[in-house]
Short mmCIF file of C-alpha atoms in Angstrom, two decimals:
data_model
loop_
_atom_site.label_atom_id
_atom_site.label_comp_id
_atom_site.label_asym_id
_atom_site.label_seq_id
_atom_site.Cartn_x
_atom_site.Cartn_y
_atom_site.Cartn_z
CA UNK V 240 14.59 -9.97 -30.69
CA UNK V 241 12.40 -12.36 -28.62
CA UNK V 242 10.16 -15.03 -30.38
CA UNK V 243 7.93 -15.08 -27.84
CA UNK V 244 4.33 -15.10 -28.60
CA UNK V 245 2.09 -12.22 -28.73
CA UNK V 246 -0.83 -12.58 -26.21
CA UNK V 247 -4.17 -14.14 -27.60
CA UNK V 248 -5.82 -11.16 -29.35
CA UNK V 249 -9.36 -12.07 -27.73
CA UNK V 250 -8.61 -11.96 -23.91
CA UNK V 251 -8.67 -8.42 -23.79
CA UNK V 252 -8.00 -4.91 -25.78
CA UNK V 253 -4.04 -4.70 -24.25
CA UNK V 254 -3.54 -7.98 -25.91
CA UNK V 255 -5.16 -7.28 -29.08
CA UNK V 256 -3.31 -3.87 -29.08
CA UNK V 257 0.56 -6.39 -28.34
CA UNK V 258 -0.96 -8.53 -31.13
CA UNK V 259 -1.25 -6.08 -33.80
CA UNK V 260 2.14 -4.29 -32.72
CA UNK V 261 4.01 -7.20 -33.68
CA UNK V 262 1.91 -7.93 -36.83
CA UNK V 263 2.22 -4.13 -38.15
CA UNK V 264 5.70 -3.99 -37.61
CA UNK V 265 6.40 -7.90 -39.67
CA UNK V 266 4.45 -6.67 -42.58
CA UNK V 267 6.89 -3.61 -42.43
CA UNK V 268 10.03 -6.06 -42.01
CA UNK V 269 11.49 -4.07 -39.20
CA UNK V 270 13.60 -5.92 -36.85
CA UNK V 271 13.80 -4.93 -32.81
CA UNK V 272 16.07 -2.16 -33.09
CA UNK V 273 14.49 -0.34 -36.26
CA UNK V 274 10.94 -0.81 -34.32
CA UNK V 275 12.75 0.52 -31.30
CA UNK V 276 14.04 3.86 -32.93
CA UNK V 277 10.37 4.37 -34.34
CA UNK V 278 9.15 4.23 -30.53
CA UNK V 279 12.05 5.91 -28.84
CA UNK V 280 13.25 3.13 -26.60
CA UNK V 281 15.18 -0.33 -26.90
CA UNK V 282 14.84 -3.66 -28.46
CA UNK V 283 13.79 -5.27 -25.03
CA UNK V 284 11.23 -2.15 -24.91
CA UNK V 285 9.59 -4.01 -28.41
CA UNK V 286 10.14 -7.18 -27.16
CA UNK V 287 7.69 -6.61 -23.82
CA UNK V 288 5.18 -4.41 -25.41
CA UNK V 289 4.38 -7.27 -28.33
CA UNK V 290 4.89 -9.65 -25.44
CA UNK V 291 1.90 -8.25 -23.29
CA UNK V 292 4.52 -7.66 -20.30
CA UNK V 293 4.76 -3.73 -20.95
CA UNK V 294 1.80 -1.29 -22.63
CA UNK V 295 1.56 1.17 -25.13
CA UNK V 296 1.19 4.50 -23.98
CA UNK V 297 -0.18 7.61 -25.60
CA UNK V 298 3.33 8.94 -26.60
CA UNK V 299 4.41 6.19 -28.46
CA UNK V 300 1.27 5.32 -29.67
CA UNK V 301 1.10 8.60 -31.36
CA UNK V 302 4.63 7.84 -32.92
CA UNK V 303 3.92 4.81 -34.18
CA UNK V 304 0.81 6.53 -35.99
CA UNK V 305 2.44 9.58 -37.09
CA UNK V 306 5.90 7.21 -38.45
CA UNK V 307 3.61 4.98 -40.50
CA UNK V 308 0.16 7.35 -41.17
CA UNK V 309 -1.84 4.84 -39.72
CA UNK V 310 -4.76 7.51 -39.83
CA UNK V 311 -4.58 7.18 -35.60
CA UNK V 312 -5.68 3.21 -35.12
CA UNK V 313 -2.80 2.89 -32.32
CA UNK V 314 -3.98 6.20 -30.46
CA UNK V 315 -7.35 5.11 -30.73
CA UNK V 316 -7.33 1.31 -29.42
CA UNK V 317 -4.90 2.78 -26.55
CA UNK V 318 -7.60 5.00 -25.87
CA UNK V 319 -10.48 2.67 -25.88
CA UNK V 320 -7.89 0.13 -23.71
CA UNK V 321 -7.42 2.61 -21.23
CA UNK V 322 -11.22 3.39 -20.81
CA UNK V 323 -12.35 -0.59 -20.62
CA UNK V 324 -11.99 -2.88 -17.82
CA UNK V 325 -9.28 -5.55 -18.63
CA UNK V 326 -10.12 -8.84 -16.90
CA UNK V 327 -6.38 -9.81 -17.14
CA UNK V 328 -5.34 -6.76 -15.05
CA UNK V 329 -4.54 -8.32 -11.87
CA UNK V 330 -1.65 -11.02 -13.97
CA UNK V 331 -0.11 -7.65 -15.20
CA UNK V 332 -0.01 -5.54 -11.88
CA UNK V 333 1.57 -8.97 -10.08
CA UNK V 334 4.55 -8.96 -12.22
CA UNK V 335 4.84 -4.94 -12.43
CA UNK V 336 5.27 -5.47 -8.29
CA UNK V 337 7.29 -8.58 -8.63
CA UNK V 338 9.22 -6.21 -10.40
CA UNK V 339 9.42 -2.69 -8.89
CA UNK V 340 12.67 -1.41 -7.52
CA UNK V 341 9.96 1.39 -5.21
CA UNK V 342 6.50 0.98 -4.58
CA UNK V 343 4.43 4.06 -3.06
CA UNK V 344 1.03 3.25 -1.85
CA UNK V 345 -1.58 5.60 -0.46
CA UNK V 346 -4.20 3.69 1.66
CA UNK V 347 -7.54 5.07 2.90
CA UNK V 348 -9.63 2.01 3.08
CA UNK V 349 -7.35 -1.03 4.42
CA UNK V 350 -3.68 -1.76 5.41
CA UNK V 351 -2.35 -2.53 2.06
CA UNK V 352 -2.05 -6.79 1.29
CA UNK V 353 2.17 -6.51 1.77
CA UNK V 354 2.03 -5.73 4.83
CA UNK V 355 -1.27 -7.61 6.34
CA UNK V 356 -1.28 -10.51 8.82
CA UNK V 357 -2.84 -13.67 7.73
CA UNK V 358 -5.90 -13.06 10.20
CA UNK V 359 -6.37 -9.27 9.04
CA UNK V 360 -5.96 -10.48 5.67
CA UNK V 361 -8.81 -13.61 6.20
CA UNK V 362 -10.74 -10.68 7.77
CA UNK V 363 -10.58 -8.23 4.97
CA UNK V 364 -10.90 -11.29 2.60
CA UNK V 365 -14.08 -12.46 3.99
CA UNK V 366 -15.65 -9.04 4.07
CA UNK V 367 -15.21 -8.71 0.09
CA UNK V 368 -17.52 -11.76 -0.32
CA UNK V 369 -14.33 -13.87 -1.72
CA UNK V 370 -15.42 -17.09 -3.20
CA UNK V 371 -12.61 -19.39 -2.31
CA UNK V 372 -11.01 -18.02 0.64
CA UNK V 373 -8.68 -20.08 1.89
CA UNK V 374 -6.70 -20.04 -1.54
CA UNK V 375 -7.39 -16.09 -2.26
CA UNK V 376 -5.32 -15.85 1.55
CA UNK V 377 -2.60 -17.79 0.20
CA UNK V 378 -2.02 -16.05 -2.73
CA UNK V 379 -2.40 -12.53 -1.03
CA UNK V 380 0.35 -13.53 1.95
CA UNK V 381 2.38 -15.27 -1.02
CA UNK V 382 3.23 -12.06 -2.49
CA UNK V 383 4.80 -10.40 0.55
CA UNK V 384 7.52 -12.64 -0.37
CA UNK V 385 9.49 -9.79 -2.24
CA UNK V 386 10.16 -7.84 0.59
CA UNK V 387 12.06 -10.54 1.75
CA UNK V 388 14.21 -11.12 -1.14
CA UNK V 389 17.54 -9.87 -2.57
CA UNK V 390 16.38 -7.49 -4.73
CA UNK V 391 13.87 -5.96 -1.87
CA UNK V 392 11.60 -3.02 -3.01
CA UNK V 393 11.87 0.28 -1.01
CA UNK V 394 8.27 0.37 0.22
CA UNK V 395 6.71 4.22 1.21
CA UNK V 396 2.91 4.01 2.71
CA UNK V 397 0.58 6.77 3.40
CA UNK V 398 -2.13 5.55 5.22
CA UNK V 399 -4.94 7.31 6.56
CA UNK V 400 -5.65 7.65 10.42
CA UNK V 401 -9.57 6.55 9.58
CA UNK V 402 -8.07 2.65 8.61
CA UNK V 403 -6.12 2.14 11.50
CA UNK V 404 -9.24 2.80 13.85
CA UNK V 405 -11.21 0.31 11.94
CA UNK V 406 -10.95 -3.05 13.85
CA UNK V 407 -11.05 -5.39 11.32
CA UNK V 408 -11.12 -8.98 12.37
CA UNK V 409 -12.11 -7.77 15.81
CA UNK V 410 -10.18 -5.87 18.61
CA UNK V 411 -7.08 -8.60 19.26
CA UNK V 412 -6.69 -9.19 14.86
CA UNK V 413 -6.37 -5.33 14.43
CA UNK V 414 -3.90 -4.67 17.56
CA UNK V 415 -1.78 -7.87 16.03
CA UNK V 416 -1.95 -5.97 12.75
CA UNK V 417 -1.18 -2.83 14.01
CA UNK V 418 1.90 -4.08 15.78
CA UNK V 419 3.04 -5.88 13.29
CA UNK V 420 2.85 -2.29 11.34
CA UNK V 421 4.87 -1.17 13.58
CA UNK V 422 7.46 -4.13 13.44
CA UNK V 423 8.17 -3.70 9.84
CA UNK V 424 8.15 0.01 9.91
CA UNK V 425 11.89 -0.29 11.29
CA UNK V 426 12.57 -1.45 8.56
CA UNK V 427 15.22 1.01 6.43
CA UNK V 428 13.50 -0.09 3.55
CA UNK V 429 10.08 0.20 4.41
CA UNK V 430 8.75 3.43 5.53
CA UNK V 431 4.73 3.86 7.14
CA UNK V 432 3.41 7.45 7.94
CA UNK V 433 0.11 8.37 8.64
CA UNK V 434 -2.05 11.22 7.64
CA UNK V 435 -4.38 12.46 10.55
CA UNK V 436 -7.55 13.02 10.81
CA UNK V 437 -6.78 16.38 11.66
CA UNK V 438 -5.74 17.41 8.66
CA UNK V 439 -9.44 17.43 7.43
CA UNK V 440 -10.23 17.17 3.62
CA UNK V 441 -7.23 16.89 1.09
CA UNK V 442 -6.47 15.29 -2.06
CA UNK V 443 -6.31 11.33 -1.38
CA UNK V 444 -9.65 11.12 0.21
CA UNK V 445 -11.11 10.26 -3.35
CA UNK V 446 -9.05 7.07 -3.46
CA UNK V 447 -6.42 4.87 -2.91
CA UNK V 448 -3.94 4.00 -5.10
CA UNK V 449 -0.18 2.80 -5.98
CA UNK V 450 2.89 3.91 -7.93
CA UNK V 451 5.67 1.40 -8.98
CA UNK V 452 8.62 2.20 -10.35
CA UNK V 453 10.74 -0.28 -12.37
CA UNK V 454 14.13 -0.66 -13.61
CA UNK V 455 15.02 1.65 -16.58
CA UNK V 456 13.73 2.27 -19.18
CA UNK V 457 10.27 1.52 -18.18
CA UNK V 458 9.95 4.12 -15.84
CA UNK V 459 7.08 4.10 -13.55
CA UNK V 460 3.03 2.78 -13.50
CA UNK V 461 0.32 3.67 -11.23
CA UNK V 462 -2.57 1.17 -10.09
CA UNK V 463 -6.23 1.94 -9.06
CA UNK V 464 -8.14 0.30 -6.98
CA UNK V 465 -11.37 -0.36 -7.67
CA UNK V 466 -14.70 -2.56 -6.66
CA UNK V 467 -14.42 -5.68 -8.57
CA UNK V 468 -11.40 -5.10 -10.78
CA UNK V 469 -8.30 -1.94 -10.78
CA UNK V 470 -6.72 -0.31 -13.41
CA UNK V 471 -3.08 0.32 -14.07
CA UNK V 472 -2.15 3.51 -15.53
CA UNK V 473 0.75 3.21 -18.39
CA UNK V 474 -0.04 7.18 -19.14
CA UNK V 475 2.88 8.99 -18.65
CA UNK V 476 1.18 11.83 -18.26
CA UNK V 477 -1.61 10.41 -15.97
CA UNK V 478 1.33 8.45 -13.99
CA UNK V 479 2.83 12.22 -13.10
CA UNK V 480 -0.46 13.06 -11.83
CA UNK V 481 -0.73 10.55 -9.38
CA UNK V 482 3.30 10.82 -8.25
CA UNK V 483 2.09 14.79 -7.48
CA UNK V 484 -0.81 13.66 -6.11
CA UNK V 485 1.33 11.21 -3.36
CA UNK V 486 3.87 14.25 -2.98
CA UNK V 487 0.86 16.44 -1.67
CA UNK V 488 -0.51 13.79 0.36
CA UNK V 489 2.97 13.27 2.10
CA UNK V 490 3.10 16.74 2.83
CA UNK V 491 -0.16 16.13 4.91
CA UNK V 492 1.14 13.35 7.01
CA UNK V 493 3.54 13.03 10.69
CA UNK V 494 6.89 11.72 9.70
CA UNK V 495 8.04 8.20 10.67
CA UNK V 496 8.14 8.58 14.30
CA UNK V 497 5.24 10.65 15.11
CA UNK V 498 3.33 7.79 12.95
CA UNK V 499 4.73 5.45 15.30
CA UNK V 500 3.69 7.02 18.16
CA UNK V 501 -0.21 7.86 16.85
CA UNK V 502 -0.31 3.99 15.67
CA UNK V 503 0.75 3.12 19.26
CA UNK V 504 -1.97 5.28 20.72
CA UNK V 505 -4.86 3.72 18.67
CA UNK V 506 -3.85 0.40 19.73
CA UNK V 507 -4.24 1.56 23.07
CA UNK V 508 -7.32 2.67 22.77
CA UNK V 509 -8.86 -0.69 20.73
#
């Protein structure tokens, strides 16, 4: 079992809720494994959630209160997690992608950060109002680093037809972008497809959003974007949603080549 410290209790509700894991299950002198068969997984599956890397979802949540008739306190601060905004959010989604063995992203608003150019990126950057720009860029192009590496990702992006149209940085940044999209689209383990325009109202135009899915047994997470701050979705339930959700998108967009082809005909026309 890892002696690694739980995170400080006060930097957010997912900390406090690692925090009091790990002091409920002392008291109780259960060691990794016992705590492991009271929430259906491993050790290592103890070890992360007190650690901060992994959260407590509703299902074992609801074990843990049933095994030890808590009266529902781990249900209930998982609940009131889930609801808040954690400031710390952005740490914990960087090392769930660091992480993922396949990351699915729908897009309607910008090409996502893995795949922009430094000048679309400085573009998109400066249009959020980013404080310290120059460092915010390096951190952003920084993390397309792990499509590079050994243990690669299989990247799958939906984007919508609307983004692509929308010259950000000016005419020449979004044709460099858009080529580049193109570039890495040969890629056998990145695939791009586009959903047109065409296809009128469906179920992604409320919002973009990402599924990662990690090395067993942690299954997969979904991230939200939103103004100012996302949220990541441990939820099993809630993470099934969204996977359907991506499904029925897909079904909306061209496959790979067609993509190509549209992507190729709005650069044209830029």
């Amino acid at each position: 079992m890892s002696f690694r410290e739980s995170p400080d209790p006060k930097s957010s509700m997912w900390a406090l809720i690692a925090y009091y894991l790990r002091f409920c299950r002392q008291q109780r002198k259960l060691n990794g494994d016992l705590m492991g068969e009271v929430l259906g997984g491993s050790k290592s599956t103890v070890s992360r959630l007190e650690t901060g890397e992994m959260r407590l979802d509703e299902t074992r949540a609801k074990a843990i209160d049933r095994k030890w008739q808590t009266g529902g306190i781990f249900s209930l601060l998982v609940w009131y997690a889930t609801l808040g905004h954690d400031p710390d959010w952005f740490k914990q989604y960087l090392d769930l992608e660091a992480r993922a063995k396949v990351i699915k992203i729908w897009q309607v608003n910008l090409i996502p950060g893995l795949l922009q150019t430094p000048d679309y990126a400085r573009a998109a950057l400066l249009s959020g109002g980013v404080r310290n720009l120059e460092a915010e860029l390096e951190h952003r192009l920084a993390r397309q680093a792990i499509l590079d590496g050994e243990e690669a990702p299989v990247l799958w992006v939906l984007l919508s037809e609307g983004l692509l149209e929308l010259p950000c940085g000016g005419s020449a940044v979004m044709k460099a972008q858009l080529a580049y999209l193109l570039d890495v689209s040969e890629r056998p383990d990145i695939g791009v497809r586009v959903v047109p325009k065409s296809v009128g109202f469906h179920p992604g135009l409320d919002g973009s959003f990402m599924i990662l899915r990690l090395a067993d047994p942690f299954g997969e997470t979904a991230y939200v974007e939103a103004p100012g701050g996302g949220r990541l979705v441990p939820n099993i339930e809630e993470v099934a949603a969204f996977a359907l959700r991506y499904e029925r998108i897909g079904q909306l967009a061209l496959p790979e080549d067609p993509s190509r082809d549209l992507i190729k005909r709005i650069m044209e026309d830029l």
